[in-house]
Amino acid sequence: MSEQRTARPRRGIPMRALAPNAVTALALCAGLTGVRFAIAGQWAQALTAIVLAGVLDGMDGRIARMLNGQSRFGAELDSLSDVIAFGVSPAIVIYLWSLSAVPRLGWFFALGYAVCAALRLARFNAQIDAEDQPHKRAGFLTGVPAPAGAGLLMLPVYIWLWSGELGVLGPLREALRSPWLIAGWTALIAFLMISSVATYGWGSLRPRPSQRMFALLFAALIGAGLLVEPWITLTLCAGLYALLIPFAMRSYARVRRRRTGPGPPEPATRTAGPA
């Protein structure tokens, strides 16, 4: 009679669960590296590090779903990474680039942006298991997500970089670094992150089959532009995203009206006639 062997449970964490967490940690490191370059006054490298953090942030969730490696730990690490890479790091970069000209007021606006990024991510985590999420059910996001907020915040820096390379704009180029202009822009982006306006998410972007080739061509052109003229391409992407926000709000309002349908008819009112 052969000896019956009992299978021992395999110990340790599978690599498929560690891979997406490693990508998230790389995004965090990239965001913090942007601060290091900003301290040295290397603005192009600082923005490149933050953009790299955004690319890695877009990859970790998809890698987790592809490898079936989702975990609560990964979700919490992702939120922490987003706060640092797209909240704290961009706030310090924009402060060192412009707002430091008015240290007290500038630091106030930089702190406000970082706090709003943290509040937005805290709201997102609190609503993960909530059933009543009308924006999510319709395929939209609530407010501007943190990576997009960081990209919009850096829009004046993009313009400043490519205008310097091309030698255009003249005196207007340095006006882009005005701390008063940047303070207002920072406050606007911070408000959009914590607002309840509907913005486009990947679930709400559904090109028709006839538009598939144009969508692929557009993605290829964006990739080529990032390699050849990154700052002009990022300027166009950030500007296009900002212009799409009112259209997203209108699209969500239309979807909401279609789902709720017409309201109940108002009761008829009787008018008093002569006695």
GROMACS .gro file of C-alpha atoms in nm:
model
  275
    1MET     CA    1   0.000   0.000   0.000
    2SER     CA    2   0.150   0.329  -0.113
    3GLU     CA    3   0.203   0.597   0.142
    4GLN     CA    4  -0.055   0.869   0.114
    5ARG     CA    5   0.097   1.215   0.096
    6THR     CA    6  -0.082   1.526   0.203
    7ALA     CA    7  -0.018   1.838   0.001
    8ARG     CA    8   0.135   2.113   0.209
    9PRO     CA    9   0.001   2.461   0.161
   10ARG     CA   10   0.240   2.683  -0.032
   11ARG     CA   11   0.370   2.966   0.181
   12GLY     CA   12   0.460   3.314   0.073
   13ILE     CA   13   0.305   3.578  -0.148
   14PRO     CA   14   0.265   3.495  -0.518
   15MET     CA   15   0.463   3.712  -0.758
   16ARG     CA   16   0.146   3.805  -0.946
   17ALA     CA   17   0.038   3.998  -0.636
   18LEU     CA   18   0.374   4.171  -0.597
   19ALA     CA   19   0.414   4.288  -0.957
   20PRO     CA   20   0.143   4.560  -0.954
   21ASN     CA   21   0.255   4.678  -0.609
   22ALA     CA   22   0.610   4.711  -0.741
   23VAL     CA   23   0.485   4.929  -1.028
   24THR     CA   24   0.293   5.143  -0.777
   25ALA     CA   25   0.609   5.184  -0.568
   26LEU     CA   26   0.798   5.290  -0.881
   27ALA     CA   27   0.533   5.556  -0.948
   28LEU     CA   28   0.581   5.687  -0.595
   29CYS     CA   29   0.959   5.700  -0.645
   30ALA     CA   30   0.917   5.880  -0.977
   31GLY     CA   31   0.697   6.145  -0.819
   32LEU     CA   32   0.944   6.207  -0.538
   33THR     CA   33   1.231   6.220  -0.788
   34GLY     CA   34   1.049   6.508  -0.956
   35VAL     CA   35   1.092   6.704  -0.631
   36ARG     CA   36   1.464   6.633  -0.633
   37PHE     CA   37   1.499   6.771  -0.987
   38ALA     CA   38   1.286   7.075  -0.899
   39ILE     CA   39   1.513   7.159  -0.606
   40ALA     CA   40   1.804   7.158  -0.851
   41GLY     CA   41   1.611   7.382  -1.092
   42GLN     CA   42   1.592   7.108  -1.358
   43TRP     CA   43   1.232   7.170  -1.457
   44ALA     CA   44   1.220   6.947  -1.765
   45GLN     CA   45   1.348   6.649  -1.568
   46ALA     CA   46   1.107   6.725  -1.283
   47LEU     CA   47   0.809   6.719  -1.517
   48THR     CA   48   0.938   6.408  -1.691
   49ALA     CA   49   0.947   6.227  -1.355
   50ILE     CA   50   0.588   6.329  -1.276
   51VAL     CA   51   0.469   6.224  -1.623
   52LEU     CA   52   0.646   5.890  -1.575
   53ALA     CA   53   0.463   5.852  -1.245
   54GLY     CA   54   0.135   5.907  -1.431
   55VAL     CA   55   0.222   5.639  -1.687
   56LEU     CA   56   0.312   5.391  -1.415
   57ASP     CA   57  -0.005   5.476  -1.223
   58GLY     CA   58  -0.210   5.392  -1.530
   59MET     CA   59  -0.033   5.058  -1.563
   60ASP     CA   60  -0.049   4.916  -1.210
   61GLY     CA   61  -0.425   4.865  -1.198
   62ARG     CA   62  -0.433   4.703  -1.540
   63ILE     CA   63  -0.143   4.475  -1.449
   64ALA     CA   64  -0.325   4.375  -1.128
   65ARG     CA   65  -0.642   4.287  -1.320
   66MET     CA   66  -0.449   4.103  -1.589
   67LEU     CA   67  -0.260   3.891  -1.332
   68ASN     CA   68  -0.559   3.864  -1.097
   69GLY     CA   69  -0.343   4.022  -0.829
   70GLN     CA   70  -0.586   4.276  -0.682
   71SER     CA   71  -0.563   4.322  -0.307
   72ARG     CA   72  -0.673   4.565  -0.040
   73PHE     CA   73  -0.307   4.634   0.035
   74GLY     CA   74  -0.249   4.728  -0.329
   75ALA     CA   75  -0.546   4.964  -0.328
   76GLU     CA   76  -0.421   5.143  -0.017
   77LEU     CA   77  -0.065   5.162  -0.153
   78ASP     CA   78  -0.198   5.304  -0.480
   79SER     CA   79  -0.384   5.582  -0.297
   80LEU     CA   80  -0.078   5.666  -0.088
   81SER     CA   81   0.136   5.676  -0.401
   82ASP     CA   82  -0.116   5.904  -0.575
   83VAL     CA   83  -0.116   6.150  -0.284
   84ILE     CA   84   0.261   6.180  -0.299
   85ALA     CA   85   0.317   6.160  -0.677
   86PHE     CA   86   0.023   6.376  -0.787
   87GLY     CA   87  -0.048   6.583  -0.476
   88VAL     CA   88   0.266   6.658  -0.276
   89SER     CA   89   0.523   6.644  -0.557
   90PRO     CA   90   0.341   6.874  -0.806
   91ALA     CA   91   0.265   7.118  -0.523
   92ILE     CA   92   0.636   7.144  -0.435
   93VAL     CA   93   0.739   7.168  -0.801
   94ILE     CA   94   0.492   7.450  -0.876
   95TYR     CA   95   0.595   7.627  -0.555
   96LEU     CA   96   0.965   7.616  -0.641
   97TRP     CA   97   0.896   7.715  -1.003
   98SER     CA   98   0.673   8.016  -0.934
   99LEU     CA   99   0.494   8.048  -0.600
  100SER     CA  100   0.815   8.083  -0.400
  101ALA     CA  101   0.833   8.443  -0.527
  102VAL     CA  102   0.567   8.518  -0.264
  103PRO     CA  103   0.670   8.262   0.000
  104ARG     CA  104   0.388   8.288   0.252
  105LEU     CA  105   0.095   8.321   0.013
  106GLY     CA  106   0.255   8.085  -0.238
  107TRP     CA  107   0.304   7.812   0.019
  108PHE     CA  108  -0.058   7.854   0.125
  109PHE     CA  109  -0.179   7.776  -0.228
  110ALA     CA  110   0.067   7.489  -0.268
  111LEU     CA  111  -0.054   7.337   0.058
  112GLY     CA  112  -0.415   7.386  -0.050
  113TYR     CA  113  -0.355   7.190  -0.369
  114ALA     CA  114  -0.184   6.904  -0.184
  115VAL     CA  115  -0.465   6.888   0.074
  116CYS     CA  116  -0.731   6.886  -0.198
  117ALA     CA  117  -0.553   6.597  -0.371
  118ALA     CA  118  -0.552   6.403  -0.042
  119LEU     CA  119  -0.920   6.484   0.018
  120ARG     CA  120  -1.015   6.368  -0.329
  121LEU     CA  121  -0.837   6.036  -0.283
  122ALA     CA  122  -0.990   5.993   0.063
  123ARG     CA  123  -1.335   6.048  -0.089
  124PHE     CA  124  -1.257   5.793  -0.358
  125ASN     CA  125  -1.152   5.532  -0.100
  126ALA     CA  126  -1.459   5.599   0.112
  127GLN     CA  127  -1.689   5.542  -0.187
  128ILE     CA  128  -1.528   5.223  -0.318
  129ASP     CA  129  -1.792   4.997  -0.162
  130ALA     CA  130  -2.078   5.248  -0.178
  131GLU     CA  131  -2.376   5.139  -0.387
  132ASP     CA  132  -2.510   5.485  -0.465
  133GLN     CA  133  -2.254   5.621  -0.714
  134PRO     CA  134  -2.446   5.783  -1.000
  135HIS     CA  135  -2.134   5.911  -1.176
  136LYS     CA  136  -1.966   5.571  -1.168
  137ARG     CA  137  -2.278   5.390  -1.289
  138ALA     CA  138  -2.288   5.620  -1.590
  139GLY     CA  139  -1.917   5.567  -1.662
  140PHE     CA  140  -1.806   5.911  -1.541
  141LEU     CA  141  -1.574   6.026  -1.264
  142THR     CA  142  -1.653   6.264  -0.981
  143GLY     CA  143  -1.421   6.561  -1.011
  144VAL     CA  144  -1.084   6.571  -1.183
  145PRO     CA  145  -0.871   6.267  -1.087
  146ALA     CA  146  -0.539   6.331  -0.916
  147PRO     CA  147  -0.311   6.235  -1.212
  148ALA     CA  148  -0.511   6.458  -1.447
  149GLY     CA  149  -0.506   6.735  -1.185
  150ALA     CA  150  -0.127   6.717  -1.170
  151GLY     CA  151  -0.112   6.732  -1.549
  152LEU     CA  152  -0.337   7.037  -1.558
  153LEU     CA  153  -0.141   7.207  -1.279
  154MET     CA  154   0.179   7.176  -1.483
  155LEU     CA  155   0.022   7.331  -1.797
  156PRO     CA  156   0.194   7.673  -1.750
  157VAL     CA  157   0.528   7.494  -1.705
  158TYR     CA  158   0.476   7.301  -2.031
  159ILE     CA  159   0.413   7.625  -2.219
  160TRP     CA  160   0.712   7.790  -2.051
  161LEU     CA  161   0.942   7.506  -2.154
  162TRP     CA  162   0.847   7.476  -2.520
  163SER     CA  163   0.825   7.853  -2.570
  164GLY     CA  164   1.181   7.883  -2.439
  165GLU     CA  165   1.301   7.610  -2.673
  166LEU     CA  166   1.136   7.777  -2.975
  167GLY     CA  167   1.217   8.132  -2.868
  168VAL     CA  168   0.858   8.255  -2.890
  169LEU     CA  169   0.616   8.453  -2.670
  170GLY     CA  170   0.888   8.702  -2.570
  171PRO     CA  171   0.798   8.889  -2.247
  172LEU     CA  172   0.481   8.680  -2.213
  173ARG     CA  173   0.693   8.376  -2.144
  174GLU     CA  174   0.817   8.506  -1.810
  175ALA     CA  175   0.465   8.630  -1.730
  176LEU     CA  176   0.367   8.264  -1.713
  177ARG     CA  177   0.573   8.239  -1.393
  178SER     CA  178   0.380   8.518  -1.223
  179PRO     CA  179   0.296   8.387  -0.874
  180TRP     CA  180  -0.042   8.563  -0.884
  181LEU     CA  181  -0.139   8.389  -1.208
  182ILE     CA  182  -0.013   8.052  -1.084
  183ALA     CA  183  -0.188   8.097  -0.748
  184GLY     CA  184  -0.523   8.140  -0.921
  185TRP     CA  185  -0.455   7.847  -1.154
  186THR     CA  186  -0.355   7.627  -0.860
  187ALA     CA  187  -0.673   7.717  -0.672
  188LEU     CA  188  -0.886   7.634  -0.978
  189ILE     CA  189  -0.730   7.290  -1.026
  190ALA     CA  190  -0.758   7.215  -0.653
  191PHE     CA  191  -1.128   7.304  -0.664
  192LEU     CA  192  -1.189   7.084  -0.968
  193MET     CA  193  -1.035   6.786  -0.791
  194ILE     CA  194  -1.265   6.803  -0.488
  195SER     CA  195  -1.571   6.921  -0.682
  196SER     CA  196  -1.861   6.696  -0.775
  197VAL     CA  197  -1.855   6.782  -1.146
  198ALA     CA  198  -1.872   6.487  -1.383
  199THR     CA  199  -1.556   6.423  -1.583
  200TYR     CA  200  -1.479   6.167  -1.849
  201GLY     CA  201  -1.334   5.832  -1.745
  202TRP     CA  202  -1.221   5.541  -1.956
  203GLY     CA  203  -1.565   5.384  -1.915
  204SER     CA  204  -1.739   5.684  -2.070
  205LEU     CA  205  -1.513   5.693  -2.378
  206ARG     CA  206  -1.669   5.446  -2.621
  207PRO     CA  207  -1.571   5.514  -2.983
  208ARG     CA  208  -1.795   5.364  -3.247
  209PRO     CA  209  -1.663   5.075  -3.456
  210SER     CA  210  -1.631   5.310  -3.752
  211GLN     CA  211  -1.409   5.538  -3.540
  212ARG     CA  212  -1.173   5.265  -3.423
  213MET     CA  213  -0.902   5.340  -3.678
  214PHE     CA  214  -0.912   5.713  -3.599
  215ALA     CA  215  -0.881   5.639  -3.226
  216LEU     CA  216  -0.575   5.419  -3.289
  217LEU     CA  217  -0.425   5.686  -3.514
  218PHE     CA  218  -0.483   5.950  -3.246
  219ALA     CA  219  -0.315   5.732  -2.981
  220ALA     CA  220  -0.018   5.671  -3.213
  221LEU     CA  221   0.018   6.043  -3.283
  222ILE     CA  222   0.011   6.120  -2.909
  223GLY     CA  223   0.283   5.862  -2.846
  224ALA     CA  224   0.497   5.997  -3.129
  225GLY     CA  225   0.443   6.353  -3.009
  226LEU     CA  226   0.557   6.264  -2.658
  227LEU     CA  227   0.880   6.128  -2.800
  228VAL     CA  228   0.949   6.415  -3.043
  229GLU     CA  229   0.792   6.725  -2.885
  230PRO     CA  230   0.684   6.625  -2.534
  231TRP     CA  231   0.600   6.971  -2.396
  232ILE     CA  232   0.389   7.078  -2.693
  233THR     CA  233   0.211   6.741  -2.687
  234LEU     CA  234   0.144   6.766  -2.314
  235THR     CA  235   0.016   7.121  -2.362
  236LEU     CA  236  -0.231   7.000  -2.624
  237CYS     CA  237  -0.339   6.703  -2.410
  238ALA     CA  238  -0.391   6.916  -2.098
  239GLY     CA  239  -0.576   7.184  -2.296
  240LEU     CA  240  -0.797   6.925  -2.463
  241TYR     CA  241  -0.881   6.764  -2.128
  242ALA     CA  242  -0.972   7.102  -1.981
  243LEU     CA  243  -1.197   7.179  -2.279
  244LEU     CA  244  -1.370   6.841  -2.243
  245ILE     CA  245  -1.482   6.907  -1.885
  246PRO     CA  246  -1.791   7.117  -1.984
  247PHE     CA  247  -1.883   6.856  -2.246
  248ALA     CA  248  -1.853   6.580  -1.982
  249MET     CA  249  -2.086   6.773  -1.752
  250ARG     CA  250  -2.339   6.813  -2.033
  251SER     CA  251  -2.311   6.447  -2.135
  252TYR     CA  252  -2.368   6.332  -1.778
  253ALA     CA  253  -2.669   6.561  -1.741
  254ARG     CA  254  -2.814   6.410  -2.058
  255VAL     CA  255  -2.751   6.054  -1.934
  256ARG     CA  256  -2.907   6.139  -1.599
  257ARG     CA  257  -3.220   6.283  -1.761
  258ARG     CA  258  -3.252   5.977  -1.982
  259ARG     CA  259  -3.225   5.742  -1.683
  260THR     CA  260  -3.460   5.928  -1.454
  261GLY     CA  261  -3.715   6.002  -1.726
  262PRO     CA  262  -3.974   6.277  -1.714
  263GLY     CA  263  -4.102   6.370  -1.375
  264PRO     CA  264  -4.460   6.312  -1.262
  265PRO     CA  265  -4.713   6.556  -1.403
  266GLU     CA  266  -4.798   6.845  -1.182
  267PRO     CA  267  -5.147   6.829  -1.026
  268ALA     CA  268  -5.402   7.058  -1.186
  269THR     CA  269  -5.486   7.364  -0.983
  270ARG     CA  270  -5.842   7.484  -0.955
  271THR     CA  271  -5.908   7.850  -0.984
  272ALA     CA  272  -6.186   8.004  -0.776
  273GLY     CA  273  -6.475   8.129  -0.988
  274PRO     CA  274  -6.750   8.374  -0.901
  275ALA     CA  275  -6.981   8.267  -0.622
   0.00000   0.00000   0.00000
